Every structure is written in C-alpha cells, then in structure tokens.
Amino acid sequence: MPKEYSNLLNLAHTPITAAIDEHELAVAITSPPFIPLASALNLRDIGSLERSTVRPALCYRSGTLHKMKPDDLAFLRDVCQIHTIFDLRVEKERLRDPSPEVTGVTTVWVPPEVPPQQIDPADFVANDGLDGFMKIYGDVLRVQGAIFKLVFEFIRDNPRRPFLFHCTAGKDRTGVLAALLFNLTDCPVHVIAEDYMLTRLGTERDRELLIKNLKAWLGENAYDQPGVLQLGSVNMKTMEEFNKSLNLQYGDGKRNGARGWLQGELDFSPEEVDQIVKNISVEIIPKALVEIPSSKLDFEF
C-alpha cells in the first residue's frame, strides 16, 4: 500500500468529535480518490480508490451539490464528462437544498415507493452501532429500490458513460449504492470498507454544519444522548458487516450478494447483471484519475 494512501486511511480514523488539522486535510482531499473541487462535498471517484475493481473515471459519489459553484459544476460536466446525476435524497431534502441546474446535465430523481423508517439513536448504543446501521442500511435497500434500479439500468445501457450519485452527506445512502457497485465487481471487502471510511475526510469541511443539523434534530445536548456518537461515526466494521449481511441474504454466503439482490429485488435477468458487471469492471488497475488543473487545488479553509 502506498504511503500516501496509508496516511489517508489513518487520518480517516479521526473521531467525529475531533477536528482534523487543516493542512493534513487539504493534502488528503486533494489526493485520489477525491476530486479536489473546493465547493464540493465528499466528492470522489470510486474507481480511483487503491485496489478498486470498478472502472476509473466512471462512477462518482458525493454529498449534496447545492453549494457547488458554477465553475466546479462545469468541471464535472466538461472534464469528468458527467452528464447524468442520480439524487438519492427524499423530497423534503430536495426542497430545502434544490439540485443545481446545469446546462447539459440531467438530474434523475424518483420518490421512494415506501417511506423510510425513523432513525432512533438508541438503536446505535450497543455493538458499536452495528445493529443500528444494519437496520438503516437494510431500510435503504427497501426504500431506494426505484432509484437504484434506474442507476443500474443506466449502467446496463450506457457503457463507459460517467455518472454521479449523491445523498446529503454522501455517507449512508450513497455508501450503500457504492457498496453494491463494489460487491458486483467482486471487490475485496476491506477495500469497500476503506471507501466508506473516506467519508470522514470528505465531510470534514462541513463538519460544523452537520453538527448544527444534528443539534437541530436532537437538541443542543445531542452528543450527550446515547447512541448519537455511534450514529455519526464512520467505521470500517459497519461496511464490512453490511457486505457480510448482503452476501448471506442474497448471495452464496461469501460473495454475489449484490447480484442476488439485483435479480431478486429489482428483477434484472442474469444476462442483464452480467452486462452491468462488464460495463463497470476495471480492465487494468489505474495509476491516476482525471488530471486536475492546478488552479483547482487552491482550497480555502
């Protein structure tokens, strides 16, 4: 493992209650797999992750885009060639923070067919929060089926056409979809978990805003309530456990969970899933991502 990538992962283990050094953060989020656009939130290419099995410069994940500046949005369109964005948020989130309108870019959204369950911090008290996360990530599969199906249909029908998917912070709903993409391409589980961990770095510049939203939901003493710290955490064990659960429920116990879910829950045929896998699987291990102009590397903290 390259030293730079190892340093990235070590920094990602910083507790959510602690601020990350600004210089260290700037170095981290201007390094692959991050796309270093100053107004972006948690934006990265899952194919440029070290040892990723997903094709590079194809599948991009992020948090909400509503704060992105026009030049950065144009960069996504013109340099990254992203012309399709899948919004995984619910309607009230979209009304609060509308998706930006960009010429030549289509934002795809459909309302969930079923409402999501209410999140209860108490579910995260025991077992390092794993029980709570398995509950809400299972709910993501249940609630997001319609929009996830559109994503996989897009991949099936548009080989090598880049796209971006996002929720609000780019952690849970986005993390589940990223995990499905990785699982489909038989990615090692520790690599999937590393991708998940990087959200700790990707959201750091908006950490105060996320804390503010948390306090608006649970009150000023939010962090004193049982389970809240675990709920806000980004733990590799969480994604490892989700992949284990996915493979046990829909696969052969060790792999093929995403394939089984696509066929059993989204009604894709085996041949369609084969095409999806072919379209997103890496051919060679990438050494670099899209070249970023040096002017994009000037961050303001």
PDB file of C-alpha atoms in Angstrom, residues 24-232:
ATOM      1  CA  GLU A  24      -3.400  17.424   6.682  1.00  0.00           C
ATOM      2  CA  LEU A  25      -6.979  17.635   5.463  1.00  0.00           C
ATOM      3  CA  ALA A  26      -6.026  19.768   2.461  1.00  0.00           C
ATOM      4  CA  VAL A  27      -3.416  17.209   1.423  1.00  0.00           C
ATOM      5  CA  ALA A  28      -5.901  14.369   1.900  1.00  0.00           C
ATOM      6  CA  ILE A  29      -8.808  15.761  -0.090  1.00  0.00           C
ATOM      7  CA  THR A  30      -6.625  16.846  -2.985  1.00  0.00           C
ATOM      8  CA  SER A  31      -5.426  13.252  -3.403  1.00  0.00           C
ATOM      9  CA  PRO A  32      -7.164  10.381  -5.220  1.00  0.00           C
ATOM     10  CA  PRO A  33      -9.809   9.133  -4.950  1.00  0.00           C
ATOM     11  CA  PHE A  34     -11.045  12.648  -4.098  1.00  0.00           C
ATOM     12  CA  ILE A  35     -11.870  15.120  -6.864  1.00  0.00           C
ATOM     13  CA  PRO A  36     -10.400  18.343  -5.428  1.00  0.00           C
ATOM     14  CA  LEU A  37     -13.068  20.907  -6.195  1.00  0.00           C
ATOM     15  CA  ALA A  38     -13.244  23.456  -3.392  1.00  0.00           C
ATOM     16  CA  SER A  39     -17.035  23.802  -3.319  1.00  0.00           C
ATOM     17  CA  ALA A  40     -17.755  20.057  -3.473  1.00  0.00           C
ATOM     18  CA  LEU A  41     -18.777  17.885  -0.538  1.00  0.00           C
ATOM     19  CA  ASN A  42     -17.262  14.410  -0.220  1.00  0.00           C
ATOM     20  CA  LEU A  43     -16.724  14.078  -3.972  1.00  0.00           C
ATOM     21  CA  ARG A  44     -14.672  11.162  -5.216  1.00  0.00           C
ATOM     22  CA  ASP A  45     -14.277   8.574  -7.953  1.00  0.00           C
ATOM     23  CA  ILE A  46     -14.768   5.079  -6.546  1.00  0.00           C
ATOM     24  CA  GLY A  47     -12.744   3.666  -9.419  1.00  0.00           C
ATOM     25  CA  SER A  48      -9.583   5.554  -8.422  1.00  0.00           C
ATOM     26  CA  LEU A  49      -9.538   4.012  -4.948  1.00  0.00           C
ATOM     27  CA  GLU A  50      -6.439   1.905  -4.297  1.00  0.00           C
ATOM     28  CA  ARG A  51      -7.167  -1.679  -5.484  1.00  0.00           C
ATOM     29  CA  SER A  52     -10.663  -0.778  -6.706  1.00  0.00           C
ATOM     30  CA  THR A  53     -12.307  -3.262  -9.061  1.00  0.00           C
ATOM     31  CA  VAL A  54     -14.534  -0.560 -10.571  1.00  0.00           C
ATOM     32  CA  ARG A  55     -13.506   1.162 -13.786  1.00  0.00           C
ATOM     33  CA  PRO A  56     -11.905   4.585 -13.091  1.00  0.00           C
ATOM     34  CA  ALA A  57     -13.471   7.899 -14.122  1.00  0.00           C
ATOM     35  CA  LEU A  58     -16.916   6.303 -14.374  1.00  0.00           C
ATOM     36  CA  CYS A  59     -18.750   6.104 -11.029  1.00  0.00           C
ATOM     37  CA  TYR A  60     -18.596   9.236  -8.875  1.00  0.00           C
ATOM     38  CA  ARG A  61     -20.086   9.653  -5.395  1.00  0.00           C
ATOM     39  CA  SER A  62     -20.651  12.782  -3.317  1.00  0.00           C
ATOM     40  CA  GLY A  63     -22.736  14.650  -0.806  1.00  0.00           C
ATOM     41  CA  THR A  64     -25.262  17.312  -1.728  1.00  0.00           C
ATOM     42  CA  LEU A  65     -24.376  19.508  -4.711  1.00  0.00           C
ATOM     43  CA  HIS A  66     -26.410  22.598  -3.838  1.00  0.00           C
ATOM     44  CA  LYS A  67     -23.372  24.563  -2.595  1.00  0.00           C
ATOM     45  CA  MET A  68     -21.201  23.879  -5.626  1.00  0.00           C
ATOM     46  CA  LYS A  69     -20.020  26.873  -7.617  1.00  0.00           C
ATOM     47  CA  PRO A  70     -20.793  27.134 -11.351  1.00  0.00           C
ATOM     48  CA  ASP A  71     -17.157  26.623 -12.374  1.00  0.00           C
ATOM     49  CA  ASP A  72     -16.911  23.431 -10.344  1.00  0.00           C
ATOM     50  CA  LEU A  73     -20.185  22.123 -11.745  1.00  0.00           C
ATOM     51  CA  ALA A  74     -18.908  22.889 -15.236  1.00  0.00           C
ATOM     52  CA  PHE A  75     -15.745  20.938 -14.401  1.00  0.00           C
ATOM     53  CA  LEU A  76     -17.825  17.873 -13.552  1.00  0.00           C
ATOM     54  CA  ARG A  77     -19.594  18.171 -16.888  1.00  0.00           C
ATOM     55  CA  ASP A  78     -16.709  19.135 -19.167  1.00  0.00           C
ATOM     56  CA  VAL A  79     -13.693  17.387 -17.623  1.00  0.00           C
ATOM     57  CA  CYS A  80     -15.221  14.436 -15.778  1.00  0.00           C
ATOM     58  CA  GLN A  81     -17.846  14.131 -18.536  1.00  0.00           C
ATOM     59  CA  ILE A  82     -20.671  13.687 -16.026  1.00  0.00           C
ATOM     60  CA  HIS A  83     -23.970  14.399 -17.759  1.00  0.00           C
ATOM     61  CA  THR A  84     -26.227  12.292 -15.512  1.00  0.00           C
ATOM     62  CA  ILE A  85     -26.673  12.732 -11.753  1.00  0.00           C
ATOM     63  CA  PHE A  86     -28.761  10.450  -9.536  1.00  0.00           C
ATOM     64  CA  ASP A  87     -30.203  12.183  -6.471  1.00  0.00           C
ATOM     65  CA  LEU A  88     -30.883   9.704  -3.650  1.00  0.00           C
ATOM     66  CA  ARG A  89     -32.474  12.233  -1.288  1.00  0.00           C
ATOM     67  CA  VAL A  90     -36.109  12.434  -0.224  1.00  0.00           C
ATOM     68  CA  GLU A  91     -38.383  15.242  -1.359  1.00  0.00           C
ATOM     69  CA  LYS A  92     -38.043  17.442   1.735  1.00  0.00           C
ATOM     70  CA  GLU A  93     -34.251  17.401   1.371  1.00  0.00           C
ATOM     71  CA  ARG A  94     -34.549  18.437  -2.262  1.00  0.00           C
ATOM     72  CA  LEU A  95     -36.937  21.247  -1.378  1.00  0.00           C
ATOM     73  CA  ARG A  96     -34.599  22.517   1.338  1.00  0.00           C
ATOM     74  CA  ASP A  97     -31.472  22.292  -0.839  1.00  0.00           C
ATOM     75  CA  PRO A  98     -32.519  22.153  -4.510  1.00  0.00           C
ATOM     76  CA  SER A  99     -30.300  20.427  -7.032  1.00  0.00           C
ATOM     77  CA  PRO A 100     -28.334  22.890  -9.180  1.00  0.00           C
ATOM     78  CA  GLU A 101     -29.383  23.312 -12.777  1.00  0.00           C
ATOM     79  CA  VAL A 102     -26.514  22.773 -15.185  1.00  0.00           C
ATOM     80  CA  THR A 103     -26.835  23.016 -18.950  1.00  0.00           C
ATOM     81  CA  GLY A 104     -26.245  19.613 -20.491  1.00  0.00           C
ATOM     82  CA  VAL A 105     -26.650  17.725 -17.211  1.00  0.00           C
ATOM     83  CA  THR A 106     -29.731  15.717 -16.213  1.00  0.00           C
ATOM     84  CA  THR A 107     -30.602  15.099 -12.580  1.00  0.00           C
ATOM     85  CA  VAL A 108     -32.583  11.889 -12.097  1.00  0.00           C
ATOM     86  CA  TRP A 109     -34.862  11.556  -9.080  1.00  0.00           C
ATOM     87  CA  VAL A 110     -37.899   9.476  -8.228  1.00  0.00           C
ATOM     88  CA  PRO A 111     -39.820   9.496  -4.950  1.00  0.00           C
ATOM     89  CA  PRO A 112     -39.348   6.411  -2.775  1.00  0.00           C
ATOM     90  CA  GLU A 113     -42.134   3.873  -3.143  1.00  0.00           C
ATOM     91  CA  VAL A 114     -42.201   3.420   0.640  1.00  0.00           C
ATOM     92  CA  PRO A 115     -41.284   5.906   3.390  1.00  0.00           C
ATOM     93  CA  PRO A 116     -38.009   5.404   5.255  1.00  0.00           C
ATOM     94  CA  GLN A 117     -38.089   4.304   8.872  1.00  0.00           C
ATOM     95  CA  GLN A 118     -37.445   6.871  11.570  1.00  0.00           C
ATOM     96  CA  ILE A 119     -33.875   6.704  12.850  1.00  0.00           C
ATOM     97  CA  ASP A 120     -33.619   6.113  16.585  1.00  0.00           C
ATOM     98  CA  PRO A 121     -30.185   6.874  18.114  1.00  0.00           C
ATOM     99  CA  ALA A 122     -30.944   4.290  20.806  1.00  0.00           C
ATOM    100  CA  ASP A 123     -30.539   1.584  18.154  1.00  0.00           C
ATOM    101  CA  PHE A 124     -26.849   2.512  17.934  1.00  0.00           C
ATOM    102  CA  VAL A 125     -25.934   2.185  21.608  1.00  0.00           C
ATOM    103  CA  ALA A 126     -24.916  -1.478  21.607  1.00  0.00           C
ATOM    104  CA  ASN A 127     -22.377  -3.370  19.486  1.00  0.00           C
ATOM    105  CA  ASP A 128     -20.524  -0.214  18.335  1.00  0.00           C
ATOM    106  CA  GLY A 129     -23.652   0.892  16.497  1.00  0.00           C
ATOM    107  CA  LEU A 130     -23.558  -2.059  14.085  1.00  0.00           C
ATOM    108  CA  ASP A 131     -27.096  -3.199  14.873  1.00  0.00           C
ATOM    109  CA  GLY A 132     -28.459   0.268  14.157  1.00  0.00           C
ATOM    110  CA  PHE A 133     -26.548   0.623  10.902  1.00  0.00           C
ATOM    111  CA  MET A 134     -27.648  -2.795   9.662  1.00  0.00           C
ATOM    112  CA  LYS A 135     -31.220  -1.723  10.357  1.00  0.00           C
ATOM    113  CA  ILE A 136     -30.989   1.544   8.415  1.00  0.00           C
ATOM    114  CA  TYR A 137     -28.886   0.092   5.587  1.00  0.00           C
ATOM    115  CA  GLY A 138     -31.393  -2.692   5.163  1.00  0.00           C
ATOM    116  CA  ASP A 139     -34.005   0.044   5.032  1.00  0.00           C
ATOM    117  CA  VAL A 140     -32.001   1.849   2.330  1.00  0.00           C
ATOM    118  CA  LEU A 141     -32.261  -1.256   0.142  1.00  0.00           C
ATOM    119  CA  ARG A 142     -36.011  -1.337   0.773  1.00  0.00           C
ATOM    120  CA  VAL A 143     -36.668   2.377   0.237  1.00  0.00           C
ATOM    121  CA  GLN A 144     -34.231   3.212  -2.572  1.00  0.00           C
ATOM    122  CA  GLY A 145     -35.093   0.317  -4.874  1.00  0.00           C
ATOM    123  CA  ALA A 146     -36.696   2.500  -7.558  1.00  0.00           C
ATOM    124  CA  ILE A 147     -33.824   4.979  -7.919  1.00  0.00           C
ATOM    125  CA  PHE A 148     -31.215   2.230  -7.571  1.00  0.00           C
ATOM    126  CA  LYS A 149     -32.884   0.353 -10.417  1.00  0.00           C
ATOM    127  CA  LEU A 150     -32.587   3.453 -12.615  1.00  0.00           C
ATOM    128  CA  VAL A 151     -28.879   3.636 -11.788  1.00  0.00           C
ATOM    129  CA  PHE A 152     -28.278   0.031 -12.791  1.00  0.00           C
ATOM    130  CA  GLU A 153     -30.388   0.392 -15.947  1.00  0.00           C
ATOM    131  CA  PHE A 154     -28.251   3.397 -16.862  1.00  0.00           C
ATOM    132  CA  ILE A 155     -25.078   1.361 -16.369  1.00  0.00           C
ATOM    133  CA  ARG A 156     -26.530  -1.504 -18.416  1.00  0.00           C
ATOM    134  CA  ASP A 157     -27.461   0.743 -21.331  1.00  0.00           C
ATOM    135  CA  ASN A 158     -24.570   3.242 -21.235  1.00  0.00           C
ATOM    136  CA  PRO A 159     -21.189   1.509 -21.058  1.00  0.00           C
ATOM    137  CA  ARG A 160     -18.338   3.856 -20.130  1.00  0.00           C
ATOM    138  CA  ARG A 161     -20.638   6.830 -19.659  1.00  0.00           C
ATOM    139  CA  PRO A 162     -19.738   8.583 -16.374  1.00  0.00           C
ATOM    140  CA  PHE A 163     -22.388   9.354 -13.773  1.00  0.00           C
ATOM    141  CA  LEU A 164     -22.611  10.707 -10.236  1.00  0.00           C
ATOM    142  CA  PHE A 165     -24.830   9.663  -7.337  1.00  0.00           C
ATOM    143  CA  HIS A 166     -25.328  11.506  -4.075  1.00  0.00           C
ATOM    144  CA  CYS A 167     -27.444  11.955  -0.968  1.00  0.00           C
ATOM    145  CA  THR A 168     -26.945  14.687   1.654  1.00  0.00           C
ATOM    146  CA  ALA A 169     -23.638  13.892   3.359  1.00  0.00           C
ATOM    147  CA  GLY A 170     -22.663  11.177   0.893  1.00  0.00           C
ATOM    148  CA  LYS A 171     -22.318   8.612   3.672  1.00  0.00           C
ATOM    149  CA  ASP A 172     -25.223   6.194   4.171  1.00  0.00           C
ATOM    150  CA  ARG A 173     -27.479   6.008   1.115  1.00  0.00           C
ATOM    151  CA  THR A 174     -24.563   6.829  -1.152  1.00  0.00           C
ATOM    152  CA  GLY A 175     -22.390   4.362   0.752  1.00  0.00           C
ATOM    153  CA  VAL A 176     -24.883   1.545   0.260  1.00  0.00           C
ATOM    154  CA  LEU A 177     -25.045   2.136  -3.502  1.00  0.00           C
ATOM    155  CA  ALA A 178     -21.251   2.296  -3.721  1.00  0.00           C
ATOM    156  CA  ALA A 179     -21.067  -0.976  -1.790  1.00  0.00           C
ATOM    157  CA  LEU A 180     -23.439  -2.617  -4.283  1.00  0.00           C
ATOM    158  CA  LEU A 181     -21.246  -1.488  -7.182  1.00  0.00           C
ATOM    159  CA  PHE A 182     -18.126  -2.798  -5.473  1.00  0.00           C
ATOM    160  CA  ASN A 183     -19.809  -6.064  -4.486  1.00  0.00           C
ATOM    161  CA  LEU A 184     -20.923  -6.639  -8.072  1.00  0.00           C
ATOM    162  CA  THR A 185     -17.321  -6.418  -9.252  1.00  0.00           C
ATOM    163  CA  ASP A 186     -16.108  -8.801  -6.528  1.00  0.00           C
ATOM    164  CA  CYS A 187     -14.103  -6.112  -4.762  1.00  0.00           C
ATOM    165  CA  PRO A 188     -12.282  -7.179  -1.570  1.00  0.00           C
ATOM    166  CA  VAL A 189     -14.391  -6.239   1.436  1.00  0.00           C
ATOM    167  CA  HIS A 190     -11.603  -4.252   3.086  1.00  0.00           C
ATOM    168  CA  VAL A 191     -11.406  -2.022   0.001  1.00  0.00           C
ATOM    169  CA  ILE A 192     -15.170  -1.413   0.153  1.00  0.00           C
ATOM    170  CA  ALA A 193     -14.797  -0.520   3.822  1.00  0.00           C
ATOM    171  CA  GLU A 194     -11.900   1.839   3.057  1.00  0.00           C
ATOM    172  CA  ASP A 195     -14.044   3.688   0.531  1.00  0.00           C
ATOM    173  CA  TYR A 196     -16.711   4.061   3.206  1.00  0.00           C
ATOM    174  CA  MET A 197     -14.155   5.359   5.739  1.00  0.00           C
ATOM    175  CA  LEU A 198     -13.055   8.196   3.455  1.00  0.00           C
ATOM    176  CA  THR A 199     -16.374   9.931   4.083  1.00  0.00           C
ATOM    177  CA  ARG A 200     -14.850  11.028   7.403  1.00  0.00           C
ATOM    178  CA  LEU A 201     -12.407  13.166   5.402  1.00  0.00           C
ATOM    179  CA  GLY A 202     -14.835  14.195   2.688  1.00  0.00           C
ATOM    180  CA  THR A 203     -17.294  15.719   5.153  1.00  0.00           C
ATOM    181  CA  GLU A 204     -14.775  17.403   7.474  1.00  0.00           C
ATOM    182  CA  ARG A 205     -15.035  20.886   5.932  1.00  0.00           C
ATOM    183  CA  ASP A 206     -18.790  20.748   6.555  1.00  0.00           C
ATOM    184  CA  ARG A 207     -18.499  19.100   9.965  1.00  0.00           C
ATOM    185  CA  GLU A 208     -19.846  22.138  11.813  1.00  0.00           C
ATOM    186  CA  LEU A 209     -22.866  22.282   9.508  1.00  0.00           C
ATOM    187  CA  LEU A 210     -23.534  18.587  10.054  1.00  0.00           C
ATOM    188  CA  ILE A 211     -23.274  19.088  13.819  1.00  0.00           C
ATOM    189  CA  LYS A 212     -25.674  22.026  13.554  1.00  0.00           C
ATOM    190  CA  ASN A 213     -28.186  19.870  11.676  1.00  0.00           C
ATOM    191  CA  LEU A 214     -27.794  17.134  14.273  1.00  0.00           C
ATOM    192  CA  LYS A 215     -28.480  19.575  17.103  1.00  0.00           C
ATOM    193  CA  ALA A 216     -31.495  20.948  15.237  1.00  0.00           C
ATOM    194  CA  TRP A 217     -32.830  17.396  15.139  1.00  0.00           C
ATOM    195  CA  LEU A 218     -31.948  16.251  18.659  1.00  0.00           C
ATOM    196  CA  GLY A 219     -31.282  19.451  20.613  1.00  0.00           C
ATOM    197  CA  GLU A 220     -28.164  21.203  21.894  1.00  0.00           C
ATOM    198  CA  ASN A 221     -27.222  18.215  24.017  1.00  0.00           C
ATOM    199  CA  ALA A 222     -27.301  15.890  21.007  1.00  0.00           C
ATOM    200  CA  TYR A 223     -23.844  14.452  21.649  1.00  0.00           C
ATOM    201  CA  ASP A 224     -24.804  13.587  25.213  1.00  0.00           C
ATOM    202  CA  GLN A 225     -27.624  11.322  24.072  1.00  0.00           C
ATOM    203  CA  PRO A 226     -26.926   7.570  23.973  1.00  0.00           C
ATOM    204  CA  GLY A 227     -26.096   6.279  20.506  1.00  0.00           C
ATOM    205  CA  VAL A 228     -25.557   9.640  18.803  1.00  0.00           C
ATOM    206  CA  LEU A 229     -21.770   9.404  18.563  1.00  0.00           C
ATOM    207  CA  GLN A 230     -22.059   5.931  17.082  1.00  0.00           C
ATOM    208  CA  LEU A 231     -24.706   7.157  14.626  1.00  0.00           C
ATOM    209  CA  GLY A 232     -22.367   9.896  13.401  1.00  0.00           C
TER     210      GLY A 232
END
